[in-house]
Short mmCIF file of C-alpha atoms in Angstrom, two decimals:
data_model
loop_
_atom_site.label_atom_id
_atom_site.label_comp_id
_atom_site.label_asym_id
_atom_site.label_seq_id
_atom_site.Cartn_x
_atom_site.Cartn_y
_atom_site.Cartn_z
CA MET C 4 28.29 -41.51 82.79
CA LYS C 5 25.21 -40.80 84.91
CA LYS C 6 27.39 -39.14 87.55
CA THR C 7 29.00 -36.96 84.89
CA VAL C 8 25.62 -35.87 83.53
CA LEU C 9 24.33 -35.20 87.07
CA ALA C 10 27.40 -33.14 87.89
CA ALA C 11 26.91 -31.11 84.72
CA VAL C 12 23.23 -30.52 85.56
CA LEU C 13 24.10 -29.41 89.10
CA SER C 14 26.86 -27.15 87.82
CA THR C 15 24.48 -25.56 85.32
CA ALA C 16 21.84 -25.13 87.99
CA PHE C 17 24.35 -23.50 90.32
CA ALA C 18 25.50 -21.11 87.61
CA ALA C 19 21.91 -20.28 86.69
CA ALA C 20 21.07 -19.55 90.31
CA TYR C 21 23.72 -16.83 90.37
CA ALA C 22 23.65 -15.82 86.72
CA ALA C 23 22.64 -12.33 87.78
CA GLY C 24 24.59 -12.65 91.01
CA PRO C 25 23.29 -12.41 94.58
CA ASP C 26 21.97 -9.11 95.85
CA ALA C 27 25.02 -8.70 98.06
CA VAL C 28 28.38 -10.25 98.85
CA VAL C 29 29.84 -10.12 102.36
CA ILE C 30 33.61 -10.57 102.61
CA GLY C 31 34.56 -12.10 105.96
CA ALA C 32 32.68 -14.48 108.22
CA GLY C 33 33.45 -13.00 111.64
CA GLY C 34 31.01 -11.17 113.85
CA ALA C 35 30.70 -8.10 111.60
CA GLY C 36 30.26 -10.09 108.40
CA LEU C 37 27.69 -12.48 109.82
CA SER C 38 25.77 -9.60 111.43
CA ALA C 39 25.58 -7.92 108.03
CA ALA C 40 24.61 -11.13 106.25
CA VAL C 41 21.83 -12.03 108.68
CA THR C 42 20.51 -8.47 108.53
CA LEU C 43 20.47 -8.52 104.73
CA SER C 44 18.72 -11.87 104.68
CA ASP C 45 16.05 -10.64 107.08
CA LEU C 46 15.47 -7.72 104.71
CA GLY C 47 14.76 -10.20 101.93
CA ARG C 48 18.12 -10.07 100.18
CA SER C 49 20.07 -12.97 98.71
CA VAL C 50 23.61 -12.93 100.05
CA VAL C 51 26.83 -14.93 99.75
CA VAL C 52 29.47 -14.82 102.49
CA LEU C 53 33.07 -15.38 101.37
CA GLU C 54 35.71 -16.38 103.94
CA LYS C 55 39.35 -17.00 103.04
CA MET C 56 40.07 -19.15 106.12
CA PRO C 57 39.01 -22.81 106.47
CA MET C 58 36.57 -21.91 109.24
CA ILE C 59 34.30 -19.02 110.16
CA GLY C 60 34.69 -16.81 113.21
CA GLY C 61 37.75 -14.65 112.52
CA ASN C 62 39.04 -12.77 115.54
CA THR C 63 35.52 -12.67 116.97
CA VAL C 64 35.67 -16.29 118.07
CA ARG C 65 38.76 -15.41 120.12
CA ALA C 66 37.08 -12.54 121.97
CA GLU C 67 36.76 -13.19 125.68
CA GLY C 68 35.54 -10.19 127.66
CA GLY C 69 32.08 -8.96 126.70
CA ILE C 70 30.02 -6.63 124.53
CA ASN C 71 29.74 -3.12 125.92
CA ALA C 72 26.37 -1.41 125.99
CA ALA C 73 24.72 1.21 128.17
CA GLU C 74 21.15 1.64 129.41
CA THR C 75 20.31 -2.04 128.89
CA PRO C 76 17.53 -3.86 130.77
CA LEU C 77 20.15 -5.94 132.61
CA GLN C 78 21.98 -2.87 133.86
CA LYS C 79 18.74 -1.31 135.01
CA LYS C 80 17.76 -4.55 136.77
CA LEU C 81 21.09 -4.59 138.61
CA GLY C 82 20.86 -0.92 139.53
CA ILE C 83 23.88 0.11 137.43
CA PRO C 84 23.51 3.87 136.80
CA ASP C 85 25.21 3.78 133.40
CA THR C 86 24.21 6.06 130.55
CA ILE C 87 24.88 6.22 126.84
CA ASP C 88 26.51 9.58 127.38
CA GLN C 89 28.90 8.12 129.99
CA PHE C 90 29.68 5.25 127.60
CA TYR C 91 30.54 7.86 124.97
CA LYS C 92 32.70 9.89 127.36
CA ASP C 93 34.60 6.82 128.61
CA THR C 94 35.32 5.68 125.08
CA MET C 95 36.37 9.12 123.86
CA LYS C 96 38.71 9.47 126.85
CA GLY C 97 40.06 5.95 126.34
CA GLY C 98 40.71 6.73 122.67
CA HIS C 99 42.68 9.88 123.61
CA ASN C 100 39.97 12.02 121.99
CA LEU C 101 41.03 10.82 118.54
CA ASN C 102 37.75 8.98 117.96
CA ASP C 103 35.45 10.14 115.16
CA PRO C 104 32.63 11.71 117.24
CA VAL C 105 29.76 10.79 114.92
CA LEU C 106 30.90 7.19 114.51
CA LEU C 107 31.41 6.84 118.24
CA ARG C 108 28.00 8.35 118.99
CA THR C 109 26.47 5.87 116.56
CA MET C 110 28.10 2.90 118.30
CA THR C 111 27.38 3.97 121.86
CA THR C 112 23.77 4.86 121.05
CA HIS C 113 22.93 1.62 119.26
CA ALA C 114 25.03 -0.92 121.20
CA LYS C 115 22.08 -1.69 123.49
CA ASP C 116 20.05 -2.54 120.39
CA SER C 117 22.84 -4.87 119.28
CA VAL C 118 22.68 -6.68 122.63
CA ALA C 119 18.91 -6.98 122.34
CA TRP C 120 19.25 -8.28 118.76
CA LEU C 121 21.77 -10.93 119.75
CA GLU C 122 19.50 -12.01 122.61
CA SER C 123 16.58 -12.23 120.18
CA LEU C 124 18.69 -14.68 118.17
CA GLY C 125 19.28 -16.80 121.28
CA ALA C 126 22.44 -15.36 122.82
CA ASP C 127 23.05 -15.76 126.55
CA LEU C 128 24.13 -12.31 127.73
CA GLY C 129 22.87 -12.58 131.29
CA ALA C 130 25.94 -11.29 133.12
CA VAL C 131 27.68 -7.93 133.08
CA GLY C 132 31.21 -7.01 134.15
CA ARG C 133 33.55 -4.07 134.08
CA SER C 134 36.42 -3.53 131.65
CA GLY C 135 39.35 -1.13 131.84
CA GLY C 136 38.44 2.50 131.23
CA ALA C 137 34.75 2.01 132.00
CA LYS C 138 33.13 3.98 134.83
CA TYR C 139 30.43 1.33 135.23
CA PRO C 140 30.04 -2.38 134.46
CA ARG C 141 28.74 -2.57 130.89
CA ALA C 142 30.46 -5.61 129.35
CA HIS C 143 27.58 -8.03 128.71
CA ARG C 144 28.56 -11.69 128.54
CA PRO C 145 27.29 -15.24 129.11
CA THR C 146 25.75 -15.94 132.50
CA ASP C 147 28.53 -18.34 133.53
CA GLY C 148 31.20 -15.76 132.76
CA SER C 149 32.52 -17.66 129.74
CA ALA C 150 33.97 -15.99 126.65
CA ILE C 151 31.77 -13.67 124.61
CA GLY C 152 33.21 -14.42 121.16
CA PRO C 153 32.22 -18.07 120.82
CA GLU C 154 28.71 -17.16 121.99
CA VAL C 155 28.36 -14.39 119.41
CA ILE C 156 29.59 -16.63 116.60
CA ARG C 157 27.40 -19.52 117.79
CA VAL C 158 24.19 -17.52 117.52
CA LEU C 159 25.13 -15.72 114.30
CA TYR C 160 26.25 -18.90 112.58
CA LYS C 161 23.02 -20.63 113.59
CA ALA C 162 21.02 -17.64 112.37
CA ALA C 163 22.85 -17.73 109.04
CA LYS C 164 22.29 -21.47 108.67
CA ASP C 165 18.62 -21.14 109.60
CA ARG C 166 18.24 -18.54 106.88
CA LYS C 167 20.10 -20.74 104.40
CA ILE C 168 22.74 -18.09 103.76
CA GLU C 169 25.50 -19.50 101.61
CA MET C 170 28.89 -19.34 103.33
CA ARG C 171 31.94 -20.33 101.29
CA THR C 172 35.12 -20.93 103.25
CA GLN C 173 38.58 -20.98 101.63
CA ASN C 174 37.29 -18.49 99.07
CA ARG C 175 39.48 -15.40 99.07
CA VAL C 176 38.43 -12.18 97.39
CA VAL C 177 41.38 -10.89 95.36
CA GLU C 178 39.76 -7.96 93.59
CA LEU C 179 36.81 -5.60 93.94
CA LEU C 180 35.17 -5.02 90.56
CA THR C 181 33.64 -1.68 89.57
CA ASP C 182 31.72 -0.34 86.58
CA LYS C 183 32.56 2.71 84.49
CA SER C 184 30.96 5.02 87.04
CA GLY C 185 33.08 3.63 89.86
CA ALA C 186 30.22 1.76 91.52
CA VAL C 187 30.73 -1.74 92.85
CA ALA C 188 29.97 -4.39 90.23
CA GLY C 189 31.23 -7.60 91.82
CA VAL C 190 34.19 -9.47 93.23
CA LYS C 191 36.91 -11.72 91.89
CA VAL C 192 37.52 -14.78 94.04
CA SER C 193 40.35 -17.29 94.37
CA THR C 194 39.62 -20.80 95.67
CA LYS C 195 41.86 -23.10 97.71
CA ASP C 196 42.93 -24.96 94.55
CA GLY C 197 44.04 -21.74 92.86
CA LYS C 198 41.07 -21.34 90.51
CA THR C 199 39.37 -17.97 90.15
CA TYR C 200 35.81 -16.92 89.44
CA THR C 201 33.74 -13.76 89.65
CA ILE C 202 30.46 -12.91 91.32
CA ASP C 203 28.37 -10.09 89.89
CA THR C 204 26.70 -8.00 92.59
CA LYS C 205 25.76 -4.40 93.24
CA ALA C 206 26.55 -4.38 96.96
CA VAL C 207 29.63 -5.54 98.84
CA VAL C 208 30.22 -5.45 102.59
CA ILE C 209 33.87 -5.69 103.65
CA ALA C 210 34.22 -7.30 107.08
CA THR C 211 37.68 -8.81 106.86
CA GLY C 212 39.05 -7.60 110.20
CA GLY C 213 42.24 -5.75 110.97
CA PHE C 214 45.92 -6.32 110.23
CA GLY C 215 47.24 -7.43 113.61
CA ALA C 216 48.79 -10.57 112.09
CA ASN C 217 50.49 -8.76 109.20
CA GLN C 218 53.99 -7.98 110.51
CA ASP C 219 54.91 -6.00 107.39
CA LEU C 220 51.94 -3.65 107.72
CA LEU C 221 52.39 -3.32 111.47
CA VAL C 222 56.02 -2.33 111.10
CA LYS C 223 55.17 0.00 108.20
CA TYR C 224 52.98 2.08 110.48
CA GLN C 225 54.69 1.39 113.84
CA PRO C 226 58.34 0.26 113.49
CA LYS C 227 58.57 -0.25 117.28
CA LEU C 228 56.25 -3.27 116.96
CA LYS C 229 58.78 -5.32 115.02
CA GLY C 230 58.96 -8.80 116.51
CA TYR C 231 55.92 -8.36 118.76
CA ALA C 232 53.73 -11.38 119.35
CA THR C 233 50.06 -11.07 118.34
CA THR C 234 46.77 -12.29 119.78
CA ASN C 235 45.21 -12.20 116.31
CA HIS C 236 44.28 -15.21 114.21
CA PRO C 237 46.53 -15.84 111.16
CA GLY C 238 43.99 -14.42 108.71
CA ALA C 239 44.01 -10.91 110.21
CA THR C 240 46.27 -9.50 107.50
CA GLY C 241 44.41 -6.38 106.35
CA ASP C 242 43.13 -7.82 103.07
CA GLY C 243 39.99 -5.71 102.98
CA ILE C 244 41.92 -2.49 103.49
CA LEU C 245 44.30 -3.30 100.65
CA LEU C 246 41.47 -4.34 98.32
CA ALA C 247 39.46 -1.17 98.91
CA GLU C 248 42.50 1.11 98.60
CA LYS C 249 42.96 -0.18 95.05
CA ILE C 250 39.59 1.32 94.05
CA GLY C 251 40.24 4.64 95.77
CA ALA C 252 39.13 4.07 99.37
CA ALA C 253 40.53 6.32 102.08
CA THR C 254 41.99 5.10 105.36
CA VAL C 255 42.22 6.71 108.79
CA ASP C 256 44.24 6.22 112.01
CA MET C 257 46.49 3.54 110.52
CA LYS C 258 49.25 4.29 113.05
CA GLN C 259 46.92 3.61 115.97
CA ILE C 260 47.76 0.03 116.98
CA GLN C 261 46.98 -1.43 120.38
CA ALA C 262 49.08 -3.78 122.46
CA HIS C 263 47.08 -5.84 124.95
CA PRO C 264 48.89 -6.06 128.31
CA THR C 265 47.96 -9.63 129.18
CA ALA C 266 48.98 -12.11 126.52
CA ALA C 267 50.64 -15.37 127.55
CA PRO C 268 54.08 -16.02 126.01
CA ASN C 269 52.46 -18.26 123.38
CA GLY C 270 50.13 -15.44 122.29
CA THR C 271 47.01 -16.68 124.10
CA LEU C 272 44.98 -13.72 125.30
CA ILE C 273 44.28 -13.56 129.03
CA SER C 274 41.01 -11.69 129.03
CA GLU C 275 40.66 -8.25 130.55
CA SER C 276 37.61 -9.66 132.32
CA VAL C 277 39.96 -11.65 134.57
CA ARG C 278 41.23 -8.37 136.00
CA GLY C 279 37.73 -6.95 135.90
CA ASP C 280 36.53 -9.83 138.05
CA GLY C 281 39.19 -9.18 140.68
CA ALA C 282 42.64 -10.39 139.59
CA ILE C 283 45.73 -8.23 140.14
CA LEU C 284 49.04 -7.74 138.34
CA VAL C 285 52.42 -8.18 140.00
CA ASN C 286 55.94 -7.89 138.61
CA ALA C 287 58.98 -10.16 138.84
CA ASP C 288 59.57 -8.85 142.37
CA GLY C 289 56.10 -9.93 143.49
CA LYS C 290 54.83 -6.37 143.76
CA ARG C 291 51.84 -4.57 142.23
CA PHE C 292 52.78 -1.72 139.92
CA THR C 293 49.55 -0.23 138.55
CA ASN C 294 45.80 0.17 138.78
CA GLU C 295 44.80 -2.95 136.84
CA LEU C 296 41.65 -1.30 135.48
CA LEU C 297 43.41 1.44 133.55
CA THR C 298 43.12 1.36 129.75
CA ARG C 299 45.09 -1.27 127.84
CA ASP C 300 47.69 1.11 126.50
CA ALA C 301 48.35 2.53 129.97
CA VAL C 302 48.70 -0.90 131.59
CA SER C 303 50.93 -2.11 128.74
CA ALA C 304 53.20 0.91 129.19
CA LYS C 305 53.49 0.27 132.94
CA GLU C 306 54.21 -3.40 132.28
CA LEU C 307 57.06 -2.59 129.91
CA GLU C 308 58.68 -0.55 132.70
CA GLN C 309 58.93 -3.64 134.93
CA PRO C 310 61.96 -5.95 135.27
CA GLY C 311 61.98 -8.27 132.26
CA LYS C 312 59.08 -6.31 130.68
CA PHE C 313 56.51 -8.86 131.84
CA ALA C 314 54.04 -9.40 134.68
CA TRP C 315 51.92 -12.03 136.40
CA VAL C 316 48.13 -12.02 136.57
CA VAL C 317 47.19 -13.36 140.02
CA TRP C 318 43.81 -14.55 141.30
CA ASP C 319 42.35 -16.82 143.97
CA ASP C 320 39.74 -19.55 144.01
CA ALA C 321 36.90 -17.19 144.94
CA THR C 322 37.68 -15.09 141.87
CA ARG C 323 37.96 -18.22 139.73
CA GLN C 324 34.45 -19.25 140.71
CA THR C 325 33.03 -16.01 139.31
CA ALA C 326 34.22 -16.72 135.77
CA LYS C 327 34.35 -20.04 133.95
CA LEU C 328 36.87 -18.46 131.59
CA MET C 329 39.69 -18.78 134.11
CA ASP C 330 39.49 -22.57 134.08
CA SER C 331 40.35 -22.59 130.39
CA TYR C 332 43.80 -21.15 131.11
CA LYS C 333 44.53 -24.01 133.48
CA LYS C 334 43.42 -26.53 130.85
CA LEU C 335 45.80 -24.90 128.38
CA GLY C 336 48.66 -25.34 130.81
CA LEU C 337 49.23 -21.61 131.21
CA THR C 338 48.74 -21.32 134.97
CA VAL C 339 50.93 -22.00 137.95
CA GLU C 340 49.27 -22.44 141.35
CA GLY C 341 49.82 -22.94 145.04
CA ASN C 342 47.86 -23.86 148.14
CA THR C 343 49.43 -20.88 149.91
CA VAL C 344 50.73 -17.54 148.68
CA ALA C 345 54.25 -18.73 149.47
CA ASP C 346 53.67 -21.85 147.36
CA LEU C 347 52.44 -19.67 144.50
CA ALA C 348 55.48 -17.40 144.83
CA ARG C 349 57.81 -20.38 144.49
CA ALA C 350 55.94 -21.54 141.38
CA MET C 351 56.25 -18.02 139.95
CA ASN C 352 59.89 -17.69 141.01
CA VAL C 353 59.25 -14.40 142.81
CA PRO C 354 60.25 -13.45 146.38
CA ALA C 355 57.70 -15.07 148.69
CA ALA C 356 57.94 -12.34 151.34
CA ASN C 357 57.17 -9.67 148.74
CA LEU C 358 54.18 -11.50 147.28
CA GLU C 359 52.79 -12.26 150.74
CA ALA C 360 53.10 -8.59 151.68
CA THR C 361 51.45 -7.55 148.40
CA MET C 362 48.52 -9.91 148.89
CA ALA C 363 48.11 -8.92 152.56
CA GLN C 364 48.01 -5.23 151.70
CA TYR C 365 45.52 -5.83 148.90
CA ALA C 366 43.24 -7.83 151.23
CA LYS C 367 43.42 -5.04 153.81
CA ASP C 368 42.56 -2.43 151.18
CA GLN C 369 39.69 -4.56 149.88
CA VAL C 370 38.11 -4.71 153.31
CA ALA C 371 38.58 -0.96 153.70
CA GLY C 372 37.09 -0.40 150.24
CA LYS C 373 40.00 1.71 149.01
CA ASP C 374 43.15 0.86 147.07
CA SER C 375 45.82 2.69 149.05
CA GLN C 376 48.53 2.07 146.45
CA PHE C 377 47.16 2.77 142.97
CA GLY C 378 43.57 3.93 143.33
CA ARG C 379 41.91 0.96 141.66
CA PRO C 380 38.17 1.82 141.69
CA GLU C 381 36.86 -1.70 142.34
CA LEU C 382 38.35 -4.35 144.62
CA LEU C 383 35.84 -7.15 144.19
CA GLN C 384 37.70 -9.91 146.05
CA PRO C 385 40.21 -9.90 148.94
CA LEU C 386 42.14 -12.65 147.13
CA THR C 387 42.50 -14.77 150.26
CA LYS C 388 40.81 -18.04 149.27
CA ALA C 389 43.17 -20.90 148.35
CA PRO C 390 44.26 -22.23 145.97
CA PHE C 391 45.95 -19.31 144.23
CA PHE C 392 46.68 -19.01 140.51
CA ALA C 393 48.93 -16.97 138.24
CA VAL C 394 49.72 -16.62 134.52
CA LYS C 395 52.81 -14.94 133.13
CA VAL C 396 51.90 -12.22 130.61
CA GLN C 397 53.40 -9.63 128.32
CA PRO C 398 52.09 -7.02 125.87
CA ALA C 399 51.16 -8.28 122.38
CA VAL C 400 49.58 -6.67 119.32
CA HIS C 401 45.85 -6.99 119.81
CA HIS C 402 43.80 -4.46 117.86
CA THR C 403 44.39 -2.16 114.91
CA MET C 404 42.23 0.90 115.44
CA GLY C 405 42.90 2.25 111.95
CA GLY C 406 41.30 1.12 108.72
CA LEU C 407 38.90 2.12 105.99
CA LYS C 408 37.19 5.47 106.44
CA ILE C 409 33.42 5.10 106.73
CA ASP C 410 30.43 7.28 107.54
CA THR C 411 27.57 6.55 109.94
CA LYS C 412 25.87 4.46 107.24
CA ALA C 413 28.95 2.23 107.03
CA GLU C 414 29.57 3.50 103.51
CA VAL C 415 33.24 3.36 102.52
CA LEU C 416 34.54 6.81 101.62
CA ASN C 417 37.05 7.57 98.91
CA THR C 418 40.04 9.89 99.19
CA GLU C 419 37.79 12.83 98.27
CA GLY C 420 35.41 12.07 101.13
CA LYS C 421 32.63 10.71 98.93
CA ALA C 422 30.93 7.33 99.34
CA ILE C 423 32.02 4.61 96.92
CA PRO C 424 28.68 3.46 95.49
CA GLY C 425 27.71 -0.01 96.70
CA LEU C 426 30.69 -0.49 99.05
CA PHE C 427 30.20 -0.84 102.80
CA ALA C 428 32.44 -1.92 105.65
CA ALA C 429 32.14 -2.86 109.31
CA GLY C 430 34.33 -4.00 112.18
CA GLU C 431 38.08 -3.87 112.64
CA VAL C 432 38.65 -3.32 108.92
CA THR C 433 37.38 0.23 109.53
CA GLY C 434 38.96 3.12 111.41
CA GLY C 435 37.72 6.06 113.44
CA VAL C 436 35.48 4.43 116.02
CA HIS C 437 38.14 3.68 118.64
CA GLY C 438 40.59 6.54 118.13
CA GLY C 439 44.01 5.97 119.68
CA ASN C 440 43.06 3.03 121.91
CA ARG C 441 40.18 0.55 122.05
CA LEU C 442 38.48 -0.16 125.36
CA GLY C 443 37.79 -3.79 126.25
CA GLY C 444 34.27 -4.81 125.25
CA ASN C 445 33.99 -2.20 122.50
CA ALA C 446 35.08 -4.48 119.65
CA GLN C 447 31.96 -6.60 119.96
CA ALA C 448 29.80 -3.47 120.22
CA ASP C 449 31.49 -2.14 117.09
CA ILE C 450 31.25 -5.24 114.92
CA VAL C 451 27.63 -6.07 115.66
CA THR C 452 26.37 -2.49 115.57
CA PHE C 453 28.11 -1.51 112.34
CA GLY C 454 27.63 -4.96 110.85
CA ARG C 455 23.88 -4.48 111.16
CA ILE C 456 24.12 -0.92 109.83
CA ALA C 457 26.15 -2.12 106.83
CA GLY C 458 23.45 -4.67 106.03
CA GLN C 459 20.70 -2.07 106.34
CA SER C 460 22.60 0.44 104.21
CA ALA C 461 23.36 -2.14 101.53
CA ASP C 462 19.65 -2.92 101.35
CA ALA C 463 18.80 0.78 101.06
CA TRP C 464 21.37 1.16 98.27
CA LEU C 465 19.89 -1.76 96.35
CA LYS C 466 16.41 -0.24 96.67
CA SER C 467 17.69 3.03 95.23
CA LEU C 468 18.77 1.24 92.05
CA LYS C 469 15.26 0.23 91.09
#
């Protein structure tokens, strides 16, 4: 009886606490959502984060390479002559000039502030590497070369917990509620046991990620992707896009879908940073076939031209020692290895003479400082230190560049180009930033930069209502 009374008291107290609803609701507990939530909390706002999956992190926790930013203190310390303008130019070129210029300028200008903000929260971003399509090293990552995503989620989750932000997992938003004027009025939520409830709020941030794990949507916009594997987590099904479309939101670039060139057959992503740190790609004949630092779409296209439409990522022990990340692939059972190049060739089932010739030529070019075959701009290692390692890879759906149309304030725009009052979005659920192809390291720059902007804009909107 006492337990029943206590439960009733607690239930009443909980309902009373949110009788008027929190100031804001954030949908999605990945990097963009948590960035928005922490920003809102620091601005004095009450916020509830709703996540449909059993755990937080989304695709962010799977990210491996780094967070791109230009003109950072670390770059200046290392003598890297990068500029925000070069960052912009590289990204526009990588996106085939389809990027929204004002959104891209916003990201490239403020990415360095995002890095500084993460570091202020305790992130280790003490190393910097180079990703495909970048003129200079600008992918900031943990000092030991480990994956960026877990580090970003670690610090954001801790920040959210420290601020006592309520995060409800297995709570899926099924409807965005609006008032008579069309402004956001709340959300309808479904719990894991099938019950529904509503939260009244005047500001909603959608940060639900892309649709890389939704085969129906992928095929709708790109039929050629039917049957493709994906590097995305199971929850990346485009929910936020579909929800916002129902209240009149516009979308952009939905046909722009990226295949990552280095996914293991089981879908595990082999980070672009592995190539950035010195690894090469060879085909089933044991021969290189491309500049490994080209953009993802270009490398994927070259890979699909090879026998069997797959490749091998190859590195040596010296390269392995530069990045802790490489050891994780061995632990997952994805690598084959050999004490000599011939041993590695046998493990890969490629012609030993061809692979030995390939490796010898690459070592010669590395010493000379010029890739005589494909013009790769950086040859960091000669790849001569045993043991040698390789992982079989193939293209897989990785990033959906299209999504909700937003402005520089992260306001979601309707089909008439006007902001939907009280609705904001950040991260892969949005479109326009990356154009026709996303460069490695830009996802983290996007989600943190626009996540923070969404939080700031939601706060400004709430102030305007008073």
